[in-house]
Every structure is written in C-alpha cells, then in structure tokens.
PDB file of C-alpha atoms and ligand atoms in Angstrom:
ATOM      1  CA  MET A 866      25.381 196.061-142.934  1.00 47.00           C
ATOM      2  CA  ALA A 867      21.821 197.152-142.050  1.00 53.00           C
ATOM      3  CA  GLU A 868      19.087 194.888-143.303  1.00 66.00           C
ATOM      4  CA  ARG A 869      17.235 196.350-146.262  1.00 81.00           C
ATOM      5  CA  PHE A 870      13.700 197.357-145.306  1.00 91.00           C
ATOM      6  CA  GLU A 871      10.812 195.714-147.129  1.00 96.00           C
ATOM      7  CA  ALA A 872       7.173 196.646-146.578  1.00 97.00           C
ATOM      8  CA  ALA A 873       5.394 193.838-144.748  1.00 95.00           C
ATOM      9  CA  TYR A 874       2.714 193.101-147.348  1.00 98.00           C
ATOM     10  CA  LEU A 875       5.187 192.156-150.102  1.00 98.00           C
ATOM     11  CA  GLN A 876       5.832 188.768-148.562  1.00 98.00           C
ATOM     12  CA  LEU A 877       2.073 188.107-148.378  1.00 98.00           C
ATOM     13  CA  LEU A 878       1.768 189.203-151.996  1.00 98.00           C
ATOM     14  CA  ARG A 879       4.381 186.663-153.094  1.00 98.00           C
ATOM     15  CA  SER A 880       2.800 183.805-151.131  1.00 98.00           C
ATOM     16  CA  GLY A 881      -0.739 184.499-152.369  1.00 98.00           C
ATOM     17  CA  GLU A 882      -1.932 185.194-148.826  1.00 98.00           C
ATOM     18  CA  LEU A 883      -2.752 188.839-149.595  1.00 98.00           C
ATOM     19  CA  LYS A 884      -5.252 187.733-152.236  1.00 98.00           C
ATOM     20  CA  ARG A 885      -6.820 185.286-149.772  1.00 98.00           C
ATOM     21  CA  ARG A 886      -7.152 188.067-147.169  1.00 98.00           C
ATOM     22  CA  VAL A 887      -9.007 190.264-149.673  1.00 98.00           C
ATOM     23  CA  ALA A 888     -11.542 187.488-150.301  1.00 98.00           C
ATOM     24  CA  GLU A 889     -12.029 186.831-146.586  1.00 98.00           C
ATOM     25  CA  ALA A 890     -12.423 190.541-145.814  1.00 98.00           C
ATOM     26  CA  TYR A 891     -15.035 191.036-148.549  1.00 97.00           C
ATOM     27  CA  SER A 892     -17.017 188.016-147.388  1.00 98.00           C
ATOM     28  CA  ARG A 893     -17.250 189.628-143.951  1.00 98.00           C
ATOM     29  CA  LEU A 894     -18.943 192.694-145.483  1.00 98.00           C
ATOM     30  CA  GLU A 895     -22.008 190.484-146.008  1.00 98.00           C
ATOM     31  CA  ALA A 896     -22.751 190.412-142.265  1.00 98.00           C
ATOM     32  CA  CYS A 897     -20.456 193.226-141.339  1.00 98.00           C
ATOM     33  CA  ASP A 898     -18.200 192.808-138.330  1.00 98.00           C
ATOM     34  CA  ILE A 899     -15.321 194.692-139.855  1.00 98.00           C
ATOM     35  CA  CYS A 900     -15.097 196.973-136.853  1.00 97.00           C
ATOM     36  CA  ALA A 901     -15.973 196.389-133.222  1.00 96.00           C
ATOM     37  CA  ARG A 902     -19.507 197.786-133.661  1.00 96.00           C
ATOM     38  CA  GLU A 903     -20.493 194.480-135.334  1.00 97.00           C
ATOM     39  CA  CYS A 904     -23.559 195.893-137.132  1.00 97.00           C
ATOM     40  CA  ASP A 905     -24.268 192.553-138.869  1.00 97.00           C
ATOM     41  CA  VAL A 906     -25.639 194.198-142.059  1.00 98.00           C
ATOM     42  CA  ASN A 907     -24.922 193.308-145.676  1.00 98.00           C
ATOM     43  CA  ARG A 908     -22.807 196.151-146.983  1.00 98.00           C
ATOM     44  CA  ARG A 909     -22.424 194.491-150.370  1.00 97.00           C
ATOM     45  CA  GLU A 910     -26.100 195.284-150.967  1.00 97.00           C
ATOM     46  CA  SER A 911     -26.397 198.712-149.349  1.00 96.00           C
ATOM     47  CA  ALA A 912     -25.179 200.973-146.580  1.00 97.00           C
ATOM     48  CA  GLU A 913     -28.505 200.767-144.768  1.00 96.00           C
ATOM     49  CA  GLY A 914     -28.048 200.022-141.080  1.00 96.00           C
ATOM     50  CA  ALA A 915     -24.278 200.377-141.266  1.00 97.00           C
ATOM     51  CA  GLY A 916     -23.000 202.459-138.358  1.00 96.00           C
ATOM     52  CA  CYS A 917     -20.311 203.796-140.700  1.00 96.00           C
ATOM     53  CA  HIS A 918     -22.840 204.654-143.488  1.00 97.00           C
ATOM     54  CA  THR A 919     -20.526 202.933-145.956  1.00 97.00           C
ATOM     55  CA  GLY A 920     -21.554 200.230-148.420  1.00 97.00           C
ATOM     56  CA  GLU A 921     -19.361 198.138-150.684  1.00 97.00           C
ATOM     57  CA  ARG A 922     -17.357 201.085-151.967  1.00 98.00           C
ATOM     58  CA  ALA A 923     -15.074 203.192-149.789  1.00 98.00           C
ATOM     59  CA  VAL A 924     -15.550 206.958-149.913  1.00 98.00           C
ATOM     60  CA  VAL A 925     -12.432 209.141-150.104  1.00 98.00           C
ATOM     61  CA  SER A 926     -12.429 212.824-149.225  1.00 97.00           C
ATOM     62  CA  SER A 927      -8.875 213.614-150.325  1.00 97.00           C
ATOM     63  CA  ALA A 928      -5.451 212.179-151.032  1.00 97.00           C
ATOM     64  CA  GLY A 929      -2.031 213.796-151.170  1.00 97.00           C
ATOM     65  CA  PRO A 930       1.336 214.345-149.492  1.00 97.00           C
ATOM     66  CA  HIS A 931       0.815 215.643-145.950  1.00 95.00           C
ATOM     67  CA  PHE A 932       3.368 217.481-143.833  1.00 95.00           C
ATOM     68  CA  GLY A 933       1.332 217.969-140.660  1.00 92.00           C
ATOM     69  CA  GLU A 934       1.806 214.457-139.271  1.00 92.00           C
ATOM     70  CA  GLU A 935       4.441 213.358-136.765  1.00 94.00           C
ATOM     71  CA  ASP A 936       8.076 213.847-137.864  1.00 93.00           C
ATOM     72  CA  PRO A 937       8.837 210.115-138.309  1.00 96.00           C
ATOM     73  CA  LEU A 938       5.976 209.900-140.831  1.00 96.00           C
ATOM     74  CA  VAL A 939       6.665 213.165-142.655  1.00 96.00           C
ATOM     75  CA  GLY A 940      10.457 212.982-143.077  1.00 94.00           C
ATOM     76  CA  ARG A 941      11.500 215.287-145.934  1.00 93.00           C
ATOM     77  CA  SER A 942       8.953 214.259-148.530  1.00 94.00           C
ATOM     78  CA  GLY A 943       5.681 213.942-146.645  1.00 97.00           C
ATOM     79  CA  SER A 944       3.293 211.225-145.616  1.00 98.00           C
ATOM     80  CA  GLY A 945       1.060 209.960-148.430  1.00 98.00           C
ATOM     81  CA  THR A 946      -2.351 210.363-146.867  1.00 98.00           C
ATOM     82  CA  ILE A 947      -5.636 208.957-148.127  1.00 98.00           C
ATOM     83  CA  PHE A 948      -8.519 210.360-146.044  1.00 97.00           C
ATOM     84  CA  PHE A 949     -11.574 208.132-145.904  1.00 97.00           C
ATOM     85  CA  SER A 950     -15.014 209.640-145.425  1.00 97.00           C
ATOM     86  CA  TRP A 951     -17.435 208.425-142.773  1.00 97.00           C
ATOM     87  CA  CYS A 952     -16.207 206.825-139.563  1.00 96.00           C
ATOM     88  CA  ASN A 953     -17.094 204.046-137.155  1.00 95.00           C
ATOM     89  CA  LEU A 954     -17.151 206.530-134.266  1.00 95.00           C
ATOM     90  CA  GLN A 955     -19.440 209.468-133.600  1.00 91.00           C
ATOM     91  CA  CYS A 956     -17.277 211.803-131.571  1.00 94.00           C
ATOM     92  CA  GLN A 957     -19.329 214.821-130.610  1.00 93.00           C
ATOM     93  CA  PHE A 958     -16.270 217.072-130.869  1.00 93.00           C
ATOM     94  CA  CYS A 959     -14.991 215.817-134.232  1.00 93.00           C
ATOM     95  CA  GLN A 960     -12.876 218.395-136.046  1.00 91.00           C
ATOM     96  CA  ASN A 961     -13.753 216.905-139.453  1.00 90.00           C
ATOM     97  CA  ALA A 962     -17.477 216.259-139.021  1.00 91.00           C
ATOM     98  CA  GLU A 963     -18.320 217.159-142.643  1.00 91.00           C
ATOM     99  CA  ILE A 964     -16.112 214.278-143.732  1.00 93.00           C
ATOM    100  CA  SER A 965     -16.563 211.807-140.865  1.00 92.00           C
ATOM    101  CA  GLN A 966     -20.252 212.286-140.121  1.00 89.00           C
ATOM    102  CA  LEU A 967     -21.726 213.828-143.282  1.00 90.00           C
ATOM    103  CA  GLY A 968     -19.621 211.756-145.657  1.00 92.00           C
ATOM    104  CA  TYR A 969     -18.290 214.452-147.991  1.00 95.00           C
ATOM    105  CA  GLY A 970     -16.178 212.669-150.584  1.00 96.00           C
ATOM    106  CA  GLN A 971     -16.236 210.431-153.655  1.00 97.00           C
ATOM    107  CA  GLU A 972     -17.034 206.735-153.840  1.00 97.00           C
ATOM    108  CA  VAL A 973     -14.056 204.826-155.205  1.00 98.00           C
ATOM    109  CA  GLU A 974     -13.307 201.401-156.603  1.00 98.00           C
ATOM    110  CA  PRO A 975     -10.253 199.395-155.461  1.00 98.00           C
ATOM    111  CA  GLU A 976      -8.554 200.358-158.762  1.00 98.00           C
ATOM    112  CA  ASP A 977      -8.949 204.040-157.839  1.00 98.00           C
ATOM    113  CA  LEU A 978      -7.422 203.424-154.418  1.00 98.00           C
ATOM    114  CA  ALA A 979      -4.516 201.578-156.013  1.00 98.00           C
ATOM    115  CA  ARG A 980      -3.919 204.492-158.390  1.00 98.00           C
ATOM    116  CA  MET A 981      -3.872 206.933-155.469  1.00 98.00           C
ATOM    117  CA  MET A 982      -1.299 204.797-153.634  1.00 98.00           C
ATOM    118  CA  LEU A 983       0.943 204.563-156.686  1.00 98.00           C
ATOM    119  CA  GLU A 984       0.688 208.309-157.342  1.00 98.00           C
ATOM    120  CA  LEU A 985       1.682 209.060-153.750  1.00 98.00           C
ATOM    121  CA  GLN A 986       4.674 206.749-154.169  1.00 98.00           C
ATOM    122  CA  GLU A 987       5.615 208.545-157.400  1.00 98.00           C
ATOM    123  CA  GLN A 988       5.423 211.864-155.596  1.00 97.00           C
ATOM    124  CA  GLY A 989       8.135 210.647-153.220  1.00 97.00           C
ATOM    125  CA  CYS A 990       6.058 210.142-150.053  1.00 98.00           C
ATOM    126  CA  HIS A 991       7.632 207.971-147.358  1.00 97.00           C
ATOM    127  CA  ASN A 992       4.523 205.902-146.653  1.00 98.00           C
ATOM    128  CA  ILE A 993       0.859 205.387-147.490  1.00 98.00           C
ATOM    129  CA  ASN A 994      -1.157 206.766-144.571  1.00 98.00           C
ATOM    130  CA  PHE A 995      -4.759 205.545-144.411  1.00 98.00           C
ATOM    131  CA  VAL A 996      -6.742 208.024-142.297  1.00 97.00           C
ATOM    132  CA  SER A 997      -9.940 206.614-140.677  1.00 97.00           C
ATOM    133  CA  PRO A 998      -9.482 203.143-142.181  1.00 98.00           C
ATOM    134  CA  SER A 999     -11.328 200.948-139.644  1.00 98.00           C
ATOM    135  CA  HIS A1000     -14.604 200.630-141.579  1.00 98.00           C
ATOM    136  CA  VAL A1001     -12.954 200.146-144.990  1.00 98.00           C
ATOM    137  CA  ALA A1002     -10.263 197.568-144.262  1.00 98.00           C
ATOM    138  CA  PRO A1003     -11.554 195.193-147.011  1.00 98.00           C
ATOM    139  CA  GLN A1004     -11.500 197.958-149.624  1.00 98.00           C
ATOM    140  CA  ILE A1005      -7.992 198.965-148.527  1.00 98.00           C
ATOM    141  CA  LEU A1006      -6.785 195.380-148.873  1.00 98.00           C
ATOM    142  CA  ALA A1007      -8.326 195.109-152.344  1.00 98.00           C
ATOM    143  CA  GLY A1008      -6.686 198.358-153.467  1.00 98.00           C
ATOM    144  CA  LEU A1009      -3.390 197.301-151.924  1.00 98.00           C
ATOM    145  CA  LEU A1010      -3.371 193.999-153.806  1.00 98.00           C
ATOM    146  CA  ILE A1011      -3.690 195.835-157.125  1.00 98.00           C
ATOM    147  CA  ALA A1012      -1.138 198.495-156.156  1.00 98.00           C
ATOM    148  CA  ALA A1013       1.413 195.972-154.858  1.00 98.00           C
ATOM    149  CA  GLN A1014       1.106 193.939-158.079  1.00 98.00           C
ATOM    150  CA  ALA A1015       1.808 197.176-159.960  1.00 98.00           C
ATOM    151  CA  GLY A1016       4.909 198.092-157.958  1.00 98.00           C
ATOM    152  CA  LEU A1017       3.871 199.681-154.647  1.00 98.00           C
ATOM    153  CA  ARG A1018       6.716 199.320-152.146  1.00 98.00           C
ATOM    154  CA  LEU A1019       5.987 201.903-149.410  1.00 98.00           C
ATOM    155  CA  PRO A1020       5.154 200.943-145.818  1.00 98.00           C
ATOM    156  CA  LEU A1021       1.539 201.356-144.749  1.00 98.00           C
ATOM    157  CA  VAL A1022       0.311 203.500-141.855  1.00 98.00           C
ATOM    158  CA  TYR A1023      -3.013 202.539-140.248  1.00 98.00           C
ATOM    159  CA  ASN A1024      -4.124 205.890-138.811  1.00 98.00           C
ATOM    160  CA  THR A1025      -7.155 204.856-136.789  1.00 98.00           C
ATOM    161  CA  GLY A1026      -9.556 206.208-134.189  1.00 97.00           C
ATOM    162  CA  GLY A1027      -8.710 203.048-132.286  1.00 98.00           C
ATOM    163  CA  TYR A1028     -12.061 201.265-132.233  1.00 98.00           C
ATOM    164  CA  ASP A1029     -10.766 198.246-134.137  1.00 98.00           C
ATOM    165  CA  SER A1030     -11.804 194.611-133.951  1.00 97.00           C
ATOM    166  CA  LEU A1031      -9.257 191.912-133.240  1.00 98.00           C
ATOM    167  CA  LYS A1032     -10.688 189.868-136.107  1.00 97.00           C
ATOM    168  CA  THR A1033      -9.927 192.617-138.604  1.00 98.00           C
ATOM    169  CA  LEU A1034      -6.526 193.283-137.084  1.00 98.00           C
ATOM    170  CA  ALA A1035      -5.766 189.603-137.737  1.00 98.00           C
ATOM    171  CA  LEU A1036      -6.412 190.286-141.452  1.00 98.00           C
ATOM    172  CA  LEU A1037      -3.926 193.142-141.278  1.00 98.00           C
ATOM    173  CA  ASP A1038      -1.196 191.127-139.560  1.00 98.00           C
ATOM    174  CA  GLY A1039       1.797 191.163-141.871  1.00 98.00           C
ATOM    175  CA  VAL A1040       0.144 193.845-144.030  1.00 98.00           C
ATOM    176  CA  VAL A1041       0.406 197.019-141.952  1.00 98.00           C
ATOM    177  CA  ASP A1042       3.856 198.251-140.935  1.00 98.00           C
ATOM    178  CA  ILE A1043       2.927 201.217-138.749  1.00 98.00           C
ATOM    179  CA  TYR A1044      -0.128 201.356-136.533  1.00 98.00           C
ATOM    180  CA  MET A1045      -1.120 204.827-135.378  1.00 98.00           C
ATOM    181  CA  PRO A1046      -4.198 204.449-133.133  1.00 98.00           C
ATOM    182  CA  ASP A1047      -5.858 207.134-131.078  1.00 98.00           C
ATOM    183  CA  MET A1048      -6.315 206.425-127.408  1.00 98.00           C
ATOM    184  CA  LYS A1049      -9.203 208.801-126.769  1.00 98.00           C
ATOM    185  CA  TYR A1050     -10.594 207.758-123.400  1.00 97.00           C
ATOM    186  CA  ALA A1051      -9.882 205.467-120.483  1.00 98.00           C
ATOM    187  CA  ASP A1052     -13.366 205.658-118.964  1.00 98.00           C
ATOM    188  CA  ALA A1053     -16.475 203.942-120.388  1.00 98.00           C
ATOM    189  CA  SER A1054     -19.001 206.567-119.240  1.00 97.00           C
ATOM    190  CA  VAL A1055     -16.951 209.390-120.771  1.00 97.00           C
ATOM    191  CA  ALA A1056     -16.670 207.411-124.020  1.00 97.00           C
ATOM    192  CA  GLN A1057     -20.421 206.879-124.023  1.00 96.00           C
ATOM    193  CA  ARG A1058     -21.141 210.547-123.415  1.00 95.00           C
ATOM    194  CA  PHE A1059     -18.792 211.997-125.991  1.00 95.00           C
ATOM    195  CA  SER A1060     -18.484 209.264-128.663  1.00 95.00           C
ATOM    196  CA  LYS A1061     -21.680 207.234-128.031  1.00 93.00           C
ATOM    197  CA  ILE A1062     -19.715 204.053-127.414  1.00 96.00           C
ATOM    198  CA  SER A1063     -19.130 202.822-123.865  1.00 97.00           C
ATOM    199  CA  SER A1064     -16.945 199.882-124.935  1.00 98.00           C
ATOM    200  CA  TYR A1065     -14.316 202.184-126.461  1.00 98.00           C
ATOM    201  CA  PRO A1066     -11.709 201.871-123.660  1.00 98.00           C
ATOM    202  CA  ALA A1067     -11.861 198.061-123.499  1.00 98.00           C
ATOM    203  CA  VAL A1068     -11.898 197.607-127.295  1.00 98.00           C
ATOM    204  CA  ASN A1069      -9.214 200.237-127.766  1.00 98.00           C
ATOM    205  CA  GLN A1070      -6.834 198.753-125.225  1.00 98.00           C
ATOM    206  CA  ALA A1071      -7.235 195.228-126.629  1.00 98.00           C
ATOM    207  CA  ALA A1072      -6.620 196.601-130.141  1.00 98.00           C
ATOM    208  CA  VAL A1073      -3.486 198.506-129.114  1.00 98.00           C
ATOM    209  CA  LYS A1074      -2.131 195.351-127.481  1.00 98.00           C
ATOM    210  CA  GLU A1075      -2.673 193.384-130.681  1.00 98.00           C
ATOM    211  CA  MET A1076      -1.159 196.150-132.832  1.00 98.00           C
ATOM    212  CA  HIS A1077       1.950 196.175-130.659  1.00 98.00           C
ATOM    213  CA  ARG A1078       2.156 192.381-130.745  1.00 98.00           C
ATOM    214  CA  GLN A1079       2.224 192.581-134.549  1.00 98.00           C
ATOM    215  CA  VAL A1080       4.677 195.423-135.099  1.00 98.00           C
ATOM    216  CA  GLY A1081       6.445 196.201-131.783  1.00 98.00           C
ATOM    217  CA  ASP A1082       7.863 199.566-130.756  1.00 98.00           C
ATOM    218  CA  LEU A1083       8.412 202.210-133.415  1.00 98.00           C
ATOM    219  CA  THR A1084      11.623 201.820-135.404  1.00 97.00           C
ATOM    220  CA  THR A1085      13.051 204.372-137.823  1.00 96.00           C
ATOM    221  CA  ASP A1086      15.740 204.372-140.499  1.00 95.00           C
ATOM    222  CA  GLU A1087      18.954 206.415-140.458  1.00 94.00           C
ATOM    223  CA  ARG A1088      16.990 209.497-141.564  1.00 94.00           C
ATOM    224  CA  GLY A1089      14.527 209.157-138.672  1.00 94.00           C
ATOM    225  CA  VAL A1090      11.720 208.016-140.991  1.00 96.00           C
ATOM    226  CA  ALA A1091       9.380 205.406-139.522  1.00 97.00           C
ATOM    227  CA  GLN A1092       9.657 201.874-140.845  1.00 96.00           C
ATOM    228  CA  ARG A1093       7.584 199.765-138.499  1.00 97.00           C
ATOM    229  CA  GLY A1094       5.926 199.894-135.096  1.00 98.00           C
ATOM    230  CA  LEU A1095       3.324 201.521-132.912  1.00 98.00           C
ATOM    231  CA  LEU A1096       2.750 205.258-132.615  1.00 98.00           C
ATOM    232  CA  VAL A1097      -0.034 206.307-130.223  1.00 98.00           C
ATOM    233  CA  ARG A1098      -1.962 209.572-130.414  1.00 98.00           C
ATOM    234  CA  HIS A1099      -3.592 210.942-127.287  1.00 98.00           C
ATOM    235  CA  LEU A1100      -5.605 214.161-127.546  1.00 97.00           C
ATOM    236  CA  VAL A1101      -5.724 216.081-124.278  1.00 97.00           C
ATOM    237  CA  LEU A1102      -9.297 217.078-123.422  1.00 97.00           C
ATOM    238  CA  PRO A1103     -10.486 219.629-120.843  1.00 97.00           C
ATOM    239  CA  ASP A1104     -10.966 218.447-117.245  1.00 96.00           C
ATOM    240  CA  ASP A1105      -8.842 215.356-117.975  1.00 96.00           C
ATOM    241  CA  LEU A1106     -11.724 213.715-119.853  1.00 97.00           C
ATOM    242  CA  ALA A1107      -9.191 211.743-121.871  1.00 97.00           C
ATOM    243  CA  GLY A1108      -7.943 209.958-118.742  1.00 98.00           C
ATOM    244  CA  THR A1109      -4.259 210.571-119.437  1.00 98.00           C
ATOM    245  CA  ALA A1110      -2.934 208.994-116.226  1.00 98.00           C
ATOM    246  CA  GLU A1111      -4.652 205.676-116.963  1.00 98.00           C
ATOM    247  CA  ILE A1112      -3.661 205.707-120.658  1.00 98.00           C
ATOM    248  CA  VAL A1113       0.041 206.262-119.934  1.00 98.00           C
ATOM    249  CA  ARG A1114      -0.043 203.685-117.122  1.00 98.00           C
ATOM    250  CA  PHE A1115      -1.557 201.161-119.554  1.00 98.00           C
ATOM    251  CA  LEU A1116       1.073 201.907-122.201  1.00 98.00           C
ATOM    252  CA  ARG A1117       3.975 201.678-119.752  1.00 98.00           C
ATOM    253  CA  ASP A1118       2.794 198.557-117.919  1.00 98.00           C
ATOM    254  CA  GLU A1119       0.913 196.588-120.564  1.00 98.00           C
ATOM    255  CA  ILE A1120       2.466 197.642-123.872  1.00 98.00           C
ATOM    256  CA  SER A1121       6.024 198.919-123.516  1.00 98.00           C
ATOM    257  CA  PRO A1122       7.836 201.768-121.731  1.00 97.00           C
ATOM    258  CA  ASP A1123       9.336 202.519-125.176  1.00 97.00           C
ATOM    259  CA  THR A1124       5.942 203.289-126.688  1.00 98.00           C
ATOM    260  CA  TYR A1125       6.069 206.345-128.952  1.00 98.00           C
ATOM    261  CA  ILE A1126       3.286 208.745-127.980  1.00 98.00           C
ATOM    262  CA  ASN A1127       2.094 212.063-129.351  1.00 97.00           C
ATOM    263  CA  VAL A1128       0.334 213.933-126.546  1.00 97.00           C
ATOM    264  CA  MET A1129      -1.749 216.304-128.645  1.00 96.00           C
ATOM    265  CA  ALA A1130      -2.599 219.860-127.650  1.00 95.00           C
ATOM    266  CA  GLN A1131      -4.808 220.861-130.555  1.00 93.00           C
ATOM    267  CA  TYR A1132      -8.244 220.229-129.073  1.00 95.00           C
ATOM    268  CA  ARG A1133     -10.723 223.009-129.835  1.00 94.00           C
ATOM    269  CA  PRO A1134     -14.505 222.876-129.583  1.00 93.00           C
ATOM    270  CA  CYS A1135     -16.005 221.714-132.906  1.00 93.00           C
ATOM    271  CA  HIS A1136     -19.194 220.039-134.126  1.00 93.00           C
ATOM    272  CA  ARG A1137     -21.487 219.625-131.056  1.00 91.00           C
ATOM    273  CA  ALA A1138     -18.838 220.368-128.414  1.00 93.00           C
ATOM    274  CA  HIS A1139     -20.296 223.791-127.688  1.00 92.00           C
ATOM    275  CA  GLU A1140     -23.378 222.086-126.214  1.00 94.00           C
ATOM    276  CA  LEU A1141     -21.312 219.714-124.051  1.00 93.00           C
ATOM    277  CA  PRO A1142     -19.360 221.490-121.326  1.00 94.00           C
ATOM    278  CA  PRO A1143     -16.535 221.155-120.403  1.00 94.00           C
ATOM    279  CA  LEU A1144     -15.819 220.265-124.043  1.00 95.00           C
ATOM    280  CA  ASP A1145     -16.828 223.816-124.935  1.00 95.00           C
ATOM    281  CA  ARG A1146     -13.359 225.119-124.110  1.00 96.00           C
ATOM    282  CA  ARG A1147      -9.770 224.316-124.964  1.00 96.00           C
ATOM    283  CA  PRO A1148      -7.597 222.616-122.353  1.00 97.00           C
ATOM    284  CA  THR A1149      -5.548 225.104-120.389  1.00 96.00           C
ATOM    285  CA  ASN A1150      -1.776 225.215-120.689  1.00 96.00           C
ATOM    286  CA  LYS A1151      -1.660 223.745-117.194  1.00 97.00           C
ATOM    287  CA  GLU A1152      -3.859 220.805-118.172  1.00 97.00           C
ATOM    288  CA  TYR A1153      -1.753 220.110-121.250  1.00 96.00           C
ATOM    289  CA  ALA A1154       1.518 220.416-119.339  1.00 97.00           C
ATOM    290  CA  GLU A1155       0.208 217.969-116.741  1.00 97.00           C
ATOM    291  CA  ALA A1156      -0.663 215.409-119.451  1.00 97.00           C
ATOM    292  CA  VAL A1157       2.843 215.720-120.931  1.00 97.00           C
ATOM    293  CA  ARG A1158       4.370 215.388-117.469  1.00 97.00           C
ATOM    294  CA  LEU A1159       2.436 212.161-116.857  1.00 97.00           C
ATOM    295  CA  ALA A1160       3.656 210.652-120.138  1.00 97.00           C
ATOM    296  CA  ASP A1161       7.205 211.821-119.447  1.00 97.00           C
ATOM    297  CA  ASP A1162       7.181 210.450-115.897  1.00 97.00           C
ATOM    298  CA  ALA A1163       5.975 207.112-117.274  1.00 97.00           C
ATOM    299  CA  GLY A1164       9.168 207.058-119.373  1.00 97.00           C
ATOM    300  CA  LEU A1165       7.349 206.899-122.731  1.00 98.00           C
ATOM    301  CA  ARG A1166       8.935 208.187-125.956  1.00 97.00           C
ATOM    302  CA  LEU A1167       7.331 211.584-126.415  1.00 96.00           C
ATOM    303  CA  ASP A1168       6.855 213.041-129.874  1.00 93.00           C
ATOM    304  CA  GLN A1169       9.307 215.923-130.004  1.00 80.00           C
ATOM    305  CA  ARG A1170       7.249 218.259-132.127  1.00 72.00           C
ATOM    306  CA  ARG A1171       4.834 219.155-129.347  1.00 53.00           C
ATOM    307  CA  PRO A1172       3.148 222.513-129.928  1.00 55.00           C
ATOM    308  CA  GLN A1173       3.622 225.077-127.198  1.00 47.00           C
ATOM    309  CA  PRO A1174       0.090 226.190-126.342  1.00 47.00           C
ATOM    310  CA  VAL A1175      -0.169 229.898-125.565  1.00 42.00           C
ATOM    311  CA  TRP A1176      -3.837 230.505-126.065  1.00 43.00           C
ATOM    312  CA  ALA A1177      -5.578 229.886-122.797  1.00 37.00           C
ATOM    313  CA  TRP A1178      -3.820 230.670-119.573  1.00 35.00           C
ATOM    314  CA  ARG A1179      -6.341 230.307-116.778  1.00 30.00           C
TER     315      ARG A1179
HETATM  316  S1  SF4 B1523     -17.517 198.646-140.367  1.00 78.23           S
HETATM  317 FE1  SF4 B1523     -19.429 199.862-140.394  1.00 78.23          FE
HETATM  318  S2  SF4 B1523     -21.099 198.399-140.774  1.00 78.23           S
HETATM  319 FE2  SF4 B1523     -19.262 197.228-140.244  1.00 78.23          FE
HETATM  320  S3  SF4 B1523     -19.415 196.846-138.062  1.00 78.23           S
HETATM  321 FE3  SF4 B1523     -18.224 198.737-138.280  1.00 78.23          FE
HETATM  322  S4  SF4 B1523     -19.692 200.464-138.257  1.00 78.23           S
HETATM  323 FE4  SF4 B1523     -20.836 198.533-138.564  1.00 78.23          FE
END
C-alpha cells in the first residue's frame, strides 16, 4: 500500500523545531541576511536600507486559488497562492512591477498569513504556494507555525525568483515540500544588466543544488498532483539572454536528468524592457523552439502544458 503523504513541516511542528526556526529567522531580521543580498539592516525597526523595501511585516498583494500554474500544482482544485509584494530582485523586465517594485499590497501579521493559508485549504487547494517568498521567509515561518497548530496539512510550494541564501534554505529544510525556483540567467554580466545583480547565476545554482538535496526530483500522487520535489522555471528571453544551453547542462549534469522544467514562452516587454534592446521584443518561435529542443535533448522532464507561440514569426 502506498505510504500516506504528510507535509514536511508537521514533523517539525511536533518536535518543537518549527517554533525554534521561527525564533532564529526573526533574530536574523535584525541584521538582515535573509536573502543573498545580505543588506545587514535591522528590519525589525524599519525597512530603511532593505533591498526588498520590507520591514518586520510581510506585504501581501493577493491570495486565492490559482489555475495558471503548472499542472502538477493546479490539479483539479487549484494552487493556493499567496503573492508577496516587493522582491529581492530588480528585474528590468518584471511583468508585475507594481507589486514587486512599487509594493502594492497590504501589510500583514503572521496571524493574517495563517488565516489565508487555512482559508486556501478550506477552499480545496492542493498546496500553499508562496510567490516571491525569499525576503519574507521569517514571516512565512511564523504564519505557518500558527496555521499548522490550527490544522494546516497542505504541502508548501516555495515559488522563488531563485536568489536565495543557503542559510535561509537551511531554515526551510524539512519545512518546504516543493521548491519552484526560477533559473533566469547563466551569465553574470547579463544578470547585472537586466536584474542589477551579477552574482545571480552563482547564487542561483548553489540554491538549486541545495533545494534538490532537500527534496529531490518532483514526485506526484496518483492524480498527478505534486507532493514533493524540485520544479524549475526557465523563461526564454530574446537573443538567448537566459543562457538556456548552460542552464539545461547544469540541471542534467549537476542536479538530475529527471529534473522537471517548465521552459516558459510568455516573455513580453514590460516595465523598463522597452529601453533595453533586445528585451524590447518577444522571443521568436524559433528561439523558443530551440530552448525547448535543448531541454529535451538534455533528457529533462519537460512541463507538458507548453504554450504554442504563434505571435512572432521572424
Ligand atoms: S531579505 Fe531584503 S533586507 Fe534582507 S538581505 Fe534580502 S533584500 Fe536585503
């Protein structure tokens, strides 16, 4: 008989370790190194100097069942997304800049976050999907502790831009079931130009390795709904700015040939992209097809719900 699935954090709840992780995470807000930017500011006093513009309270832009995510997350009943405002990256082509760079949303307490999680569970969602969580990991842990004590049982999805510190990932070990990091770039100068952070590729690759060490390849239940594992998102950019060949080589050789990857076609110029050619255009069908071919040739598990781009034959 198949083993009954239990969300990872429940064991840490029973042992008292989850409570200890909350305390450790909050203490790190006082000289913040929660993400790999390591701003070293006291977020318990204010958000001044914080690269993510976020103080002691997380800011949430929306929460609800979402059906636009990958099939293993959506299943029949949707993924229970909680979208955090602000971000630890400054991507010049961000498609949600009002939320990620202007901070539209509401400040919340951990009790509010817990209520959102429990409501999403009541609505039948398959998981709790934290979108842009890297700068608010302590607040997520605090909300989770309250929610788990009140009956939360769903697996957690850490839906991150991929600029995550190993120290914070250690706090999430045994807490997060499904890591869903972006792999945006493979080249430091491209990362500097378009996200203002040259260390992105090195930090991102180290983070993905640690995520995979914690949760392994993606596993699903008999309905095809994700239970645990790594799911990588890779957005194809014009002129191969995303470095697809290097990303898929890294995943095949240094993570696992069974890595689940969504090669995403939905890039369109947003925010400041119009001033930054070649980001001022969508990738061509040929560019997208080439990225998919590279991932396929590497033997990776391709997300099956790939859109068929028809907009820009060149
Ligand atoms: S979480 Fe925010 S304040 Fe902390 S290191 Fe990252 S960007 Fe800086």
